[in-house]
Coordinates of C-alpha atoms in Angstrom, one line a residue:
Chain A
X26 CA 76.9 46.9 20.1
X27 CA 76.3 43.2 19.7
X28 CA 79.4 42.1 22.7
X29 CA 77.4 44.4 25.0
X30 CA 74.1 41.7 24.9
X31 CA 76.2 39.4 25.9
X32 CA 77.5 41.2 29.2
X33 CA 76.2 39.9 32.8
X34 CA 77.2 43.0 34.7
X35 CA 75.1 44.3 37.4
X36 CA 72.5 42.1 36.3
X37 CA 70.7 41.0 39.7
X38 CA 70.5 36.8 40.1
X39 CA 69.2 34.6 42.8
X40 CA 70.8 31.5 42.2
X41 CA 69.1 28.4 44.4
X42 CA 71.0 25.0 45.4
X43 CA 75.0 26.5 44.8
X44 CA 76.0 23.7 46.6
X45 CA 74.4 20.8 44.0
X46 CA 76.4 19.6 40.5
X47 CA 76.8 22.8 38.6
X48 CA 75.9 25.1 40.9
X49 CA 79.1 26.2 42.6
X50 CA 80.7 26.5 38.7
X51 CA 77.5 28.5 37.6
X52 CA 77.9 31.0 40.9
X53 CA 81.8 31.6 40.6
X54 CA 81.5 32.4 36.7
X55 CA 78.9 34.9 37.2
X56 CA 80.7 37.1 40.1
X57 CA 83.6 36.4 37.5
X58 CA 81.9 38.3 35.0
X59 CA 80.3 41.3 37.5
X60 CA 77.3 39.9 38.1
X61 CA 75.7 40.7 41.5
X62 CA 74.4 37.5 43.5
X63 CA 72.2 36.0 45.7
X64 CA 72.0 32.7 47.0
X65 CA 69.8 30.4 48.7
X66 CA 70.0 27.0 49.9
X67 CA 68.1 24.3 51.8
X68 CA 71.0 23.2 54.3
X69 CA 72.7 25.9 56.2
X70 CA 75.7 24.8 56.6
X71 CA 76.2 24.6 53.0
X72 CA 74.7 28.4 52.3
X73 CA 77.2 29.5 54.9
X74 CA 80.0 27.3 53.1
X75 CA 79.2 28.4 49.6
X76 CA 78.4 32.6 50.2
X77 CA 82.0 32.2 52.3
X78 CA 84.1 30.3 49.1
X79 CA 82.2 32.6 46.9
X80 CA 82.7 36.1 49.3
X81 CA 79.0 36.7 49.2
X82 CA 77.8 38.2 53.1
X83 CA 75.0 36.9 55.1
X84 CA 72.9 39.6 54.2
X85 CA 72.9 37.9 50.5
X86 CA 72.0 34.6 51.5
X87 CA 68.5 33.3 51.9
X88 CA 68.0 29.5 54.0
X89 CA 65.2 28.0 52.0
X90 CA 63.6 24.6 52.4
X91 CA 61.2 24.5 49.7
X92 CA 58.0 22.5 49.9
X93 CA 55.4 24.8 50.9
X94 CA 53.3 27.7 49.4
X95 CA 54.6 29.8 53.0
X96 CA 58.3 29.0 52.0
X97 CA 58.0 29.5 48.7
X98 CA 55.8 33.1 49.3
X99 CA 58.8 34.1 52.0
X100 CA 61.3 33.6 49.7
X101 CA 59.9 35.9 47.1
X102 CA 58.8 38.5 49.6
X103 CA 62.6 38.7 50.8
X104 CA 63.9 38.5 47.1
X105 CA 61.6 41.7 46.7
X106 CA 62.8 43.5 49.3
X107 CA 66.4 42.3 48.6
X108 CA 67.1 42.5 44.8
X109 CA 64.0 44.3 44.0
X110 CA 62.9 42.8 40.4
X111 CA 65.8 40.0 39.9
X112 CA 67.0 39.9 36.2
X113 CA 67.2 36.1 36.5
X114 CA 66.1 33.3 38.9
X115 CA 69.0 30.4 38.2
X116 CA 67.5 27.2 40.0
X117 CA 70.3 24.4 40.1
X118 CA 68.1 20.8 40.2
X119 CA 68.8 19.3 43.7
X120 CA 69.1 16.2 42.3
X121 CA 67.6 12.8 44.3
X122 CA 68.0 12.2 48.0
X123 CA 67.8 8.1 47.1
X124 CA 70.5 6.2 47.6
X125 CA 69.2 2.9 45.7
X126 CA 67.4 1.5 43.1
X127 CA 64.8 0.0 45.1
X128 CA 63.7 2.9 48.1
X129 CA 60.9 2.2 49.9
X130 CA 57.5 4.7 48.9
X131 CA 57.9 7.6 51.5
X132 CA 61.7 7.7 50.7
X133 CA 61.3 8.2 47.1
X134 CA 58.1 10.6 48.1
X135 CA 60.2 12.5 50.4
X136 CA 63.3 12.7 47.7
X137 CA 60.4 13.5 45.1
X138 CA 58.4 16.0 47.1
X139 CA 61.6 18.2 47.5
X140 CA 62.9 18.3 43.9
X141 CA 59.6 18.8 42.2
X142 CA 56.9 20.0 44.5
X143 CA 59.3 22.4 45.9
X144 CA 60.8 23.2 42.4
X145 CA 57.0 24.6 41.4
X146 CA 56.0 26.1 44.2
X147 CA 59.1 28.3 43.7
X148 CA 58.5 28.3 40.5
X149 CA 55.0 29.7 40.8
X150 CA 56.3 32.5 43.4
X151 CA 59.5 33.5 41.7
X152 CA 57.8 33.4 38.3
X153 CA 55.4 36.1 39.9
X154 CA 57.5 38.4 41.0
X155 CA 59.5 38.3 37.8
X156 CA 56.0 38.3 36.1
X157 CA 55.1 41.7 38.0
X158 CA 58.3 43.4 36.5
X159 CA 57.5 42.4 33.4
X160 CA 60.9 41.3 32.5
X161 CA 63.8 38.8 33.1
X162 CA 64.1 35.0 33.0
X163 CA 64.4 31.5 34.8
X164 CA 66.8 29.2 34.0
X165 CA 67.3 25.5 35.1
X166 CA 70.6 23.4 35.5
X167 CA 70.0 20.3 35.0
X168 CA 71.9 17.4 33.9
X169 CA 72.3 15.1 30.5
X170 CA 69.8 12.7 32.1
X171 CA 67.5 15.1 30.8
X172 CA 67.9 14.5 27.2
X173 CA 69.2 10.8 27.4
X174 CA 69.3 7.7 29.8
X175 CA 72.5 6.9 31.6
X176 CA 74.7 4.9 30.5
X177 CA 75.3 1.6 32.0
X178 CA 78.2 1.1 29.7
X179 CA 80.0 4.2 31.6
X180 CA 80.5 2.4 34.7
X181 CA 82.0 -0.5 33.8
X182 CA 84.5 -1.6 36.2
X183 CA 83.0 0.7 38.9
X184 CA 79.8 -0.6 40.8
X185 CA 80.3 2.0 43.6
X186 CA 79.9 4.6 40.7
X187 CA 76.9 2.8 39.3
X188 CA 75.2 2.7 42.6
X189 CA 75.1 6.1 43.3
X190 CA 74.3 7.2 40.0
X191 CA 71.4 4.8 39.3
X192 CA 69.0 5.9 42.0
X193 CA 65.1 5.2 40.9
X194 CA 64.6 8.8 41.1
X195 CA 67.2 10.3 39.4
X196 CA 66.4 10.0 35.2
X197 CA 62.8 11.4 36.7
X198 CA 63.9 14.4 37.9
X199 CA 66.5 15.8 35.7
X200 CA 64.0 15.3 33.0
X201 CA 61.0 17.3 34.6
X202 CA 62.7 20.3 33.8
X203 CA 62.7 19.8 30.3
X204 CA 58.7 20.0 29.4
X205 CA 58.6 22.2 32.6
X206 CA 60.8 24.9 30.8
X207 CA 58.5 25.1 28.1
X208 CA 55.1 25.2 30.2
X209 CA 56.5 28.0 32.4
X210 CA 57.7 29.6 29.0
X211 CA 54.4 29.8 28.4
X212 CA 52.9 31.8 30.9
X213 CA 55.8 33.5 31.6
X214 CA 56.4 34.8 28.0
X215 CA 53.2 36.9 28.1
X216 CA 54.5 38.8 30.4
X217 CA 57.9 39.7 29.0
X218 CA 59.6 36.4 31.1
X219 CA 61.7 33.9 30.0
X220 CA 62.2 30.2 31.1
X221 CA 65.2 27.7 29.4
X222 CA 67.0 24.7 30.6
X223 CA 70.5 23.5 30.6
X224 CA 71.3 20.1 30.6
X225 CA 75.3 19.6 31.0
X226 CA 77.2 16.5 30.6
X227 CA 79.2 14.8 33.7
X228 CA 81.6 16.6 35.6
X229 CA 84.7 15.1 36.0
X230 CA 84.6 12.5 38.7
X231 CA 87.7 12.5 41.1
X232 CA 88.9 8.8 41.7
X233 CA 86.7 7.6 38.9
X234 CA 88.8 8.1 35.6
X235 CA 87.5 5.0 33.6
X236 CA 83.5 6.5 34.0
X237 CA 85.7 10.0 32.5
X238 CA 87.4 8.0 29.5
X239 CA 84.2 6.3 28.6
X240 CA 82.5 9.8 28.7
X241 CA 84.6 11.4 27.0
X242 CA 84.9 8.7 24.0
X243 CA 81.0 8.9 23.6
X244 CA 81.8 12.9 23.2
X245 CA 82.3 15.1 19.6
X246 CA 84.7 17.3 21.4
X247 CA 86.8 14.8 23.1
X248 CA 86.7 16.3 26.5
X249 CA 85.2 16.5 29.8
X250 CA 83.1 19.5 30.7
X251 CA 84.6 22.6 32.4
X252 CA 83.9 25.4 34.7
X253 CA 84.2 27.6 31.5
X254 CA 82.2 25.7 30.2
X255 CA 79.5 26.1 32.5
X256 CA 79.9 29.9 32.9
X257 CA 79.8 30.5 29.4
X258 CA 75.8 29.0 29.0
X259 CA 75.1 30.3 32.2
X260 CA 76.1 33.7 31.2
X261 CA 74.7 33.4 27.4
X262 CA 71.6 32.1 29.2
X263 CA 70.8 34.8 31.2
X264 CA 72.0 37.9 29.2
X265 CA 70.6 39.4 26.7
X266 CA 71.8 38.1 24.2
X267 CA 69.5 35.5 24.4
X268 CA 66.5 37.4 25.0
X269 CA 64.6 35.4 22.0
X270 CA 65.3 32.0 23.5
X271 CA 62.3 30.6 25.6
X272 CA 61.4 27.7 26.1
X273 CA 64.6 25.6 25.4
X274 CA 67.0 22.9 26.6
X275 CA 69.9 23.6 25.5
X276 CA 72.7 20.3 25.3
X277 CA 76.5 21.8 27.0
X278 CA 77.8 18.4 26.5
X279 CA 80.7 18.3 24.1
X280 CA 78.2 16.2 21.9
X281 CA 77.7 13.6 24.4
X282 CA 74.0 13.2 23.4
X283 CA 74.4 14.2 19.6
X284 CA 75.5 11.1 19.1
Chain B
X8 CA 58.6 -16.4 13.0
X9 CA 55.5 -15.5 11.4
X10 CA 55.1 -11.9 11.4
X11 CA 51.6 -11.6 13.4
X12 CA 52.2 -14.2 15.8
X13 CA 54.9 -11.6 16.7
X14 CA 52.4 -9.6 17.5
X15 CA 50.1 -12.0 20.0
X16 CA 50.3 -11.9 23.6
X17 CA 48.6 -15.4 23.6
X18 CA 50.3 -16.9 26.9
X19 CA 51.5 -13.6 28.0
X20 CA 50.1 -11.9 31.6
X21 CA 49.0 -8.4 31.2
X22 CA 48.3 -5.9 33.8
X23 CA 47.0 -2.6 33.1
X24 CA 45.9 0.4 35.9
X25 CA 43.4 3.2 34.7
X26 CA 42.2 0.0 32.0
X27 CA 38.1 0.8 32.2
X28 CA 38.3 4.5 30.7
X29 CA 39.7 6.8 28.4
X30 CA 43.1 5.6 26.5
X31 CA 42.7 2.8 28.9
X32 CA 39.9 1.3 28.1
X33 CA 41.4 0.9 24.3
X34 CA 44.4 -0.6 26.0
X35 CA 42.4 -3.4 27.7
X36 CA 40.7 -4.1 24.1
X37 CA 43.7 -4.2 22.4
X38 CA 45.6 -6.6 25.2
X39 CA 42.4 -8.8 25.6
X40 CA 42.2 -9.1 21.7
X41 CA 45.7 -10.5 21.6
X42 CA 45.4 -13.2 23.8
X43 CA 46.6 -11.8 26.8
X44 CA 45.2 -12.9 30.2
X45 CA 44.8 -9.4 31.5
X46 CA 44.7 -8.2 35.0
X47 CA 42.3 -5.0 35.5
X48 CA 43.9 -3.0 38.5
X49 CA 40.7 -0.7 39.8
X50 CA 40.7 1.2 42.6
X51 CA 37.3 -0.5 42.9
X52 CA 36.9 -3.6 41.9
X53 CA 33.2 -4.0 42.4
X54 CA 32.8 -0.4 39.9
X55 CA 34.9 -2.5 37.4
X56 CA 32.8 -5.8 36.9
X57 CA 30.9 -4.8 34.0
X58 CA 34.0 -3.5 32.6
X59 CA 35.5 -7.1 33.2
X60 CA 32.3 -8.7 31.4
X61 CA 32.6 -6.4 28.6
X62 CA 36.3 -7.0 27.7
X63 CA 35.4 -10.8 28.5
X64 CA 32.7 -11.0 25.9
X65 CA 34.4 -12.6 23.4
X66 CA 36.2 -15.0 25.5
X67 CA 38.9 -12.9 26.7
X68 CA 40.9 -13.9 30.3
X69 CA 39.7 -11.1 32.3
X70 CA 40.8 -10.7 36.3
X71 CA 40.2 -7.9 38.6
X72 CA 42.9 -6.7 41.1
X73 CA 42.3 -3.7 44.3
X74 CA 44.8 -0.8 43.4
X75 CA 44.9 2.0 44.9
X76 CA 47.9 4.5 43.4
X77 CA 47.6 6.6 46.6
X78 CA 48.7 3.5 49.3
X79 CA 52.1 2.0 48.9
X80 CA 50.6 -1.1 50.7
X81 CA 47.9 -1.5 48.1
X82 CA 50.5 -1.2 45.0
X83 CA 52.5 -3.8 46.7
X84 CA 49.5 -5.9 47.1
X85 CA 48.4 -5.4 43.7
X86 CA 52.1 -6.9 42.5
X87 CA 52.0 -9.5 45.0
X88 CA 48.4 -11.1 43.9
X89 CA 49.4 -11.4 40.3
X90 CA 52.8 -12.8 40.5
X91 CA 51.2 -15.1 43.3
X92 CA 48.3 -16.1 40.8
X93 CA 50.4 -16.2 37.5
X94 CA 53.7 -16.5 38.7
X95 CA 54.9 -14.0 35.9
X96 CA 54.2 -10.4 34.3
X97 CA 54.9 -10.5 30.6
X98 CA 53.1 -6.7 30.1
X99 CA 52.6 -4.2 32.5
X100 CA 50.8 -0.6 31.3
X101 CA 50.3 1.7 33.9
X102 CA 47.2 4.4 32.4
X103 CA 46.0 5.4 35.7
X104 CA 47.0 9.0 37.2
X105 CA 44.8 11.4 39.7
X106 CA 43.8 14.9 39.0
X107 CA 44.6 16.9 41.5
X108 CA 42.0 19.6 43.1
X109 CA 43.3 23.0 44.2
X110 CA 43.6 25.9 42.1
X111 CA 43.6 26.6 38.4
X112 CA 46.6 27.3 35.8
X113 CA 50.1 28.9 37.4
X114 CA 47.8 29.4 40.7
X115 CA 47.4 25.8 41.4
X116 CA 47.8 25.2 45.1
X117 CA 50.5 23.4 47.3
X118 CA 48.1 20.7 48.2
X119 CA 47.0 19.8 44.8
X120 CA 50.9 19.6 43.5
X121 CA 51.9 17.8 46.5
X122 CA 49.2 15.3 45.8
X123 CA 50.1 14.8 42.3
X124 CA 54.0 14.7 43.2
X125 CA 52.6 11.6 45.6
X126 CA 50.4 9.8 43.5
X127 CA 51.4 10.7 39.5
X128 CA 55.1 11.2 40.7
X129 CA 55.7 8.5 43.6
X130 CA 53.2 6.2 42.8
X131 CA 53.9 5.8 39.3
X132 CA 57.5 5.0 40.0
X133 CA 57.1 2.7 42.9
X134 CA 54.4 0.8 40.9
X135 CA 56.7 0.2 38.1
X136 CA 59.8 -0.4 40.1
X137 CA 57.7 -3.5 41.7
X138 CA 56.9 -4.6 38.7
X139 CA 60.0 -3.7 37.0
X140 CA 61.8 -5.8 39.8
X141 CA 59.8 -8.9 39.0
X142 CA 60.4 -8.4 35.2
X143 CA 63.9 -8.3 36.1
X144 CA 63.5 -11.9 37.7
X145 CA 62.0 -13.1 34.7
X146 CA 64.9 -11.7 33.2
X147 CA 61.2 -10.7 30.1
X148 CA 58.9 -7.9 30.3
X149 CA 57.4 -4.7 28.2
X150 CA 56.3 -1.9 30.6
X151 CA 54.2 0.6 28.6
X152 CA 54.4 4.2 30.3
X153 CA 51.7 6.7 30.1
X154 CA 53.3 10.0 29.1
X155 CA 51.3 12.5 27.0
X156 CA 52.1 14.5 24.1
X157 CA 52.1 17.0 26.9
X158 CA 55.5 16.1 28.2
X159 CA 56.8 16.6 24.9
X160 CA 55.5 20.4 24.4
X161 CA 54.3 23.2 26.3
X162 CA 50.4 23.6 26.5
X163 CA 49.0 25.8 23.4
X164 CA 46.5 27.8 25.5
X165 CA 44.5 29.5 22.2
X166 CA 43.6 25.8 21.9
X167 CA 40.9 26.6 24.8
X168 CA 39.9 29.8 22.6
X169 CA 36.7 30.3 22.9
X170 CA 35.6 28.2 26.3
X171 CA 35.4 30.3 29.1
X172 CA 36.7 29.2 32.0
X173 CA 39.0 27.0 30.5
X174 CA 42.1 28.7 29.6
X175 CA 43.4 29.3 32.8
X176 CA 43.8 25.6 33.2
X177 CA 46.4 26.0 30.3
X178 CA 49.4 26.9 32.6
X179 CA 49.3 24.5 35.4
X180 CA 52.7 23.3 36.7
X181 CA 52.3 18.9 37.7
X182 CA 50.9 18.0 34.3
X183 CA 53.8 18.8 31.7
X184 CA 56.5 18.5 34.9
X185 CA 55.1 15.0 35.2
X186 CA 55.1 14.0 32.0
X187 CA 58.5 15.5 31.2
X188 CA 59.5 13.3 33.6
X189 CA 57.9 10.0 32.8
X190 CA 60.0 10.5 29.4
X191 CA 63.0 11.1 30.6
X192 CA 62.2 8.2 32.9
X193 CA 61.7 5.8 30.3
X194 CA 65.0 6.0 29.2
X195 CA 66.8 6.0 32.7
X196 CA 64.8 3.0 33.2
X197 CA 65.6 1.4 30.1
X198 CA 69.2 1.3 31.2
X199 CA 68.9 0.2 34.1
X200 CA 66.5 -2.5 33.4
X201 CA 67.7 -3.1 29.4
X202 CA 70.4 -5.5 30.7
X203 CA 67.9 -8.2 32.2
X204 CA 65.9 -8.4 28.9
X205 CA 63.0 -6.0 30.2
X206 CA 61.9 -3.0 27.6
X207 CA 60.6 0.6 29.1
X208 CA 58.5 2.6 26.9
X209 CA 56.2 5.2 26.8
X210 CA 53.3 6.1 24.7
X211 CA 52.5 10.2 24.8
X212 CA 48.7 10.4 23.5
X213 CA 47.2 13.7 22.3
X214 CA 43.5 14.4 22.9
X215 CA 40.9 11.9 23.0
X216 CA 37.5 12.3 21.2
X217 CA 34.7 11.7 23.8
X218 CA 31.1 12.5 24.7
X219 CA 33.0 15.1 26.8
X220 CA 34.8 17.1 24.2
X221 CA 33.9 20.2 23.8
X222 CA 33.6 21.3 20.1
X223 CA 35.0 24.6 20.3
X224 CA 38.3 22.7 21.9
X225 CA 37.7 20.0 18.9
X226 CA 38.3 22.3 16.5
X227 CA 41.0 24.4 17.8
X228 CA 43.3 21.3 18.9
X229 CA 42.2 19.4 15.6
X230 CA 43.8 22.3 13.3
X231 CA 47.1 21.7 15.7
X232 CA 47.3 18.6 13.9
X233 CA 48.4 16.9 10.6
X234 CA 45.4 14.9 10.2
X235 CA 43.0 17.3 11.5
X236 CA 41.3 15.5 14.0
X237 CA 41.2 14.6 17.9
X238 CA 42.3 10.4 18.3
X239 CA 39.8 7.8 18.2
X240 CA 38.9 5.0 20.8
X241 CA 41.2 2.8 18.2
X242 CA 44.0 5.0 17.4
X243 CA 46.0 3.7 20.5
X244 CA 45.1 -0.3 20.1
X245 CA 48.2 -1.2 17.7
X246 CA 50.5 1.3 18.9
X247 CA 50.1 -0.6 22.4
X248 CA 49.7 -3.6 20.9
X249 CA 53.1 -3.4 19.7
X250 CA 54.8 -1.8 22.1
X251 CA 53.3 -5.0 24.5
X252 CA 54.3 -7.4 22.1
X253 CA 57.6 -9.7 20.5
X254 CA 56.8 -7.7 17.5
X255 CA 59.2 -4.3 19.4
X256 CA 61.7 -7.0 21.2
X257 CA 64.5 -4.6 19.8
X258 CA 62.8 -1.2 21.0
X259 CA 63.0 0.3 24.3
X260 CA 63.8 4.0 26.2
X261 CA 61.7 5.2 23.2
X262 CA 58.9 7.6 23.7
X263 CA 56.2 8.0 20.8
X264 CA 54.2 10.2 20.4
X265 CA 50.4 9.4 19.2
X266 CA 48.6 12.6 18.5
X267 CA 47.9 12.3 14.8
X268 CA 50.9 15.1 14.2
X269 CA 50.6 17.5 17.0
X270 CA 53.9 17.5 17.4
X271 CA 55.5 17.4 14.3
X272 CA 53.8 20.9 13.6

């Protein structure tokens, strides 16, 4: 029955970094739909916060600084013995730990060295253990940065805005996943894996409405993303119903960057 | 104005890393044959004198600058020497990246992604962001980005058919994440820097011909292409060329592939 591809229920997800853009949306849609979770995050305070909002226990949460082959190898050792052979690995980018333009080099090494050598060294160990089941898939959250630059143009009228959003870094790393999705795909794919991307438009920013109403007029569907909106690919994405799609960024903008 | 004076870089200040080898090398020709004065950034500058006599044959402005991509102190220096000398950096390409040494394929090790997160990832950007900053002064400038065709598409392993050994090098992890993210860079940097009058591009190379090609490799990758071939030493000269010069003063963010059809297949 085709509706049943689409269902999420019982499927087994670790979901990394709930408490970055996306992430927090992502986890609440797919406990909405039955979907059993776990979750790991690099700060502990904000694992504790996010299992407690979302009603996930302690024994379903995993701290995790990644970085290191040990870290990365713990973390797939206790997924093991946790989940058994997750159905999907959801990894929400962590975005950039710069705060400016100009960082000095072991700030933008350090901000680098936790979004990307982290993100493959879990990669690498996640993608194993999926790899040894022979099935299931990896998906990234990432942002529209991926596909296109930022727009300056959005922030007129709001430097503060601008500031934070216009880190060095930032463009960098949401677009790694992109080419990333489809190397992985690659490997992965012989062994009955799958690897995609989403890259979402902006969420709406509190106290910010002009950078909204700019957005928003650059979109086809005249709106700001939702948390539907988020659930829906997330849960399309990691369902069966997708089980042909590898490889792929996938645009849940509204059209911001068909345009 | 006259249509190939668009294209010289007569007057202009060039500096190039990774210029004496590979795709580089053809970048040094094709900036010394416009006129540029070109600045050579070699992490030894002594290794790169007869690659500085070479490119100065036919009476091109040739300067050698210490870089190494690995120290932060030595990129600033590198920055600091030419503006000092020149005042100015019209063209900056930055060719150079490390290989990193530690495991093969989806088994490459911590150290060896860490090392290219440092150098390809950290190095790269700080590197352009000094340069960038300057550009930004001059309120002028064309930065030329090395991607590779490889951020644009996964790695086609049966391209290594036949070469033992060499397949498992197909699924490694920094390459195609790095590249990804030099294009996506381009165009976060093109906003950013788009508003002072300085372009960010990318060129995204397929395989080079050399006297280290394997044929086996040749003709696999070559039937992954339209025209059926591996690039020349040339093929990259006027792509550069224009990418450096007046002649793209209304293109930036953009990054173009040059892999004789790789892509579009």
């Amino acid at each position: 029955m085709p509706a049943e591809a689409f269902h999420v229920k019982g499927k087994k997800i670790l979901l990394l970094n709930p408490d970055k853009p996306y992430g927090r949306e992502a986890a609440r849609g797919l406990l909405s739909e039955g979907a059993e979770l776990w979750l790991c995050a690099g700060e502990p305070g904000a694992l504790a916060a996010a299992g407690e909002e979302l009603g996930i226990g302690a024994e379903r949460r995993y701290p995790y600084t990644p970085g290191t082959e040990e870290a990365a190898g713990r973390l797939a050792a206790w997924a093991e013995a946790n989940m058994g052979a997750p159905d999907a690995v959801v990894v929400v980018n962590p975005g950039s730990r710069l705060e400016t333009w100009t960082p000095e080099f072991d700030e933008l090494n350090a901000s680098l060295f936790s979004a990307q050598t982290g993100l493959m060294l879990t990669v690498k160990r996640l993608g194993l253990l999926l790899a040894k089941a022979g099935r299931g898939s990896v998906l990234f959250l990432t942002d529209y940065g991926a596909l296109v630059g930022y727009d300056p143009w959005n922030y007129e009228g709001d430097p503060a805005l601008f500031a934070r959003d216009f880190v060095l870094d930032r463009g960098f790393i949401a677009g790694s996943y992109v080419n990333y999705a489809r190397q992985a795909a690659g490997f992965l794919g012989e062994h009955g894996v799958r690897c995609n991307a989403l890259a979402f438009g902006p969420l709406p920013e509190p106290g910010h409405p002009g950078f909204g109403e700019a957005v928003v007029r650059h979109s086809h569907l005249k709106r700001l993303l939702s948390a539907e909106d988020i659930k829906n690919a997330v849960c399309f994405m990691v369902s069966d119903a997708s089980r042909f799609i590898t490889g792929v960024t996938l645009p849940v903008d509204g059209g911001y960057t068909a345009k | 104005m006259n249509t190939m004076e668009l294209l010289s870089l007569r007057g202009k200040v060039a500096l190039i890393t990774g210029g004496r080898a590979m795709y580089g090398r053809g970048c040094s020709e094709a900036l010394v044959d416009a006129g540029a004065k070109l600045y050579l950034a070699s992490h030894s500058v002594d290794s790169a004198r007869a690659a500085q006599e070479e490119l100065s044959r036919n009476g091109g402005q040739v300067e050698l600058v210490a870089f190494d991509q690995e120290d932060p102190a030595s990129i600033r220096r590198m920055v600091e020497t030419v503006v000092k000398r020149e005042g100015r950096i019209d063209v900056f390409v930055n060719a150079s990246r490390i290989i990193p040494r530690g495991g093969v394929g989806w088994m490459q090790e911590e150290g060896a992604l860490e090392a290219s997160v440092r150098v390809n990832g950290a190095g790269f950007l700080y590197m352009t962001l000094l340069v960038g900053e300057q550009m930004k002064r001059q309120r002028s400038g064309s930065i030329v980005n090395f991607g590779s065709m490889m951020g644009l598409i996964g790695v086609e392993k049966h391209n290594y058919d036949g070469e033992p050994g060499m397949q498992p090098g197909a699924h490694g992890h920094d390459y195609t994440l790095n590249k990804s993210a030099i294009t996506a860079w381009t165009r976060h940097a093109a906003s950013y820097y788009g508003r002072f009058g300085v372009r960010v591009n990318t060129l995204c190379p397929g395989g080079l011909q050399s006297d280290r090609t394997v044929e086996r490799f040749r003709e696999n990758y070559s039937r992954h292409t339209q025209l059926g071939r591996l690039a020349g030493h040339d093929d990259i000269k006027g792509v550069l060329l224009l990418l450096a010069s007046d002649a793209s003063s209304y293109l930036t963010g953009l990054s173009i592939p040059v892999d004789g059809g790789y892509t579009a297949i």
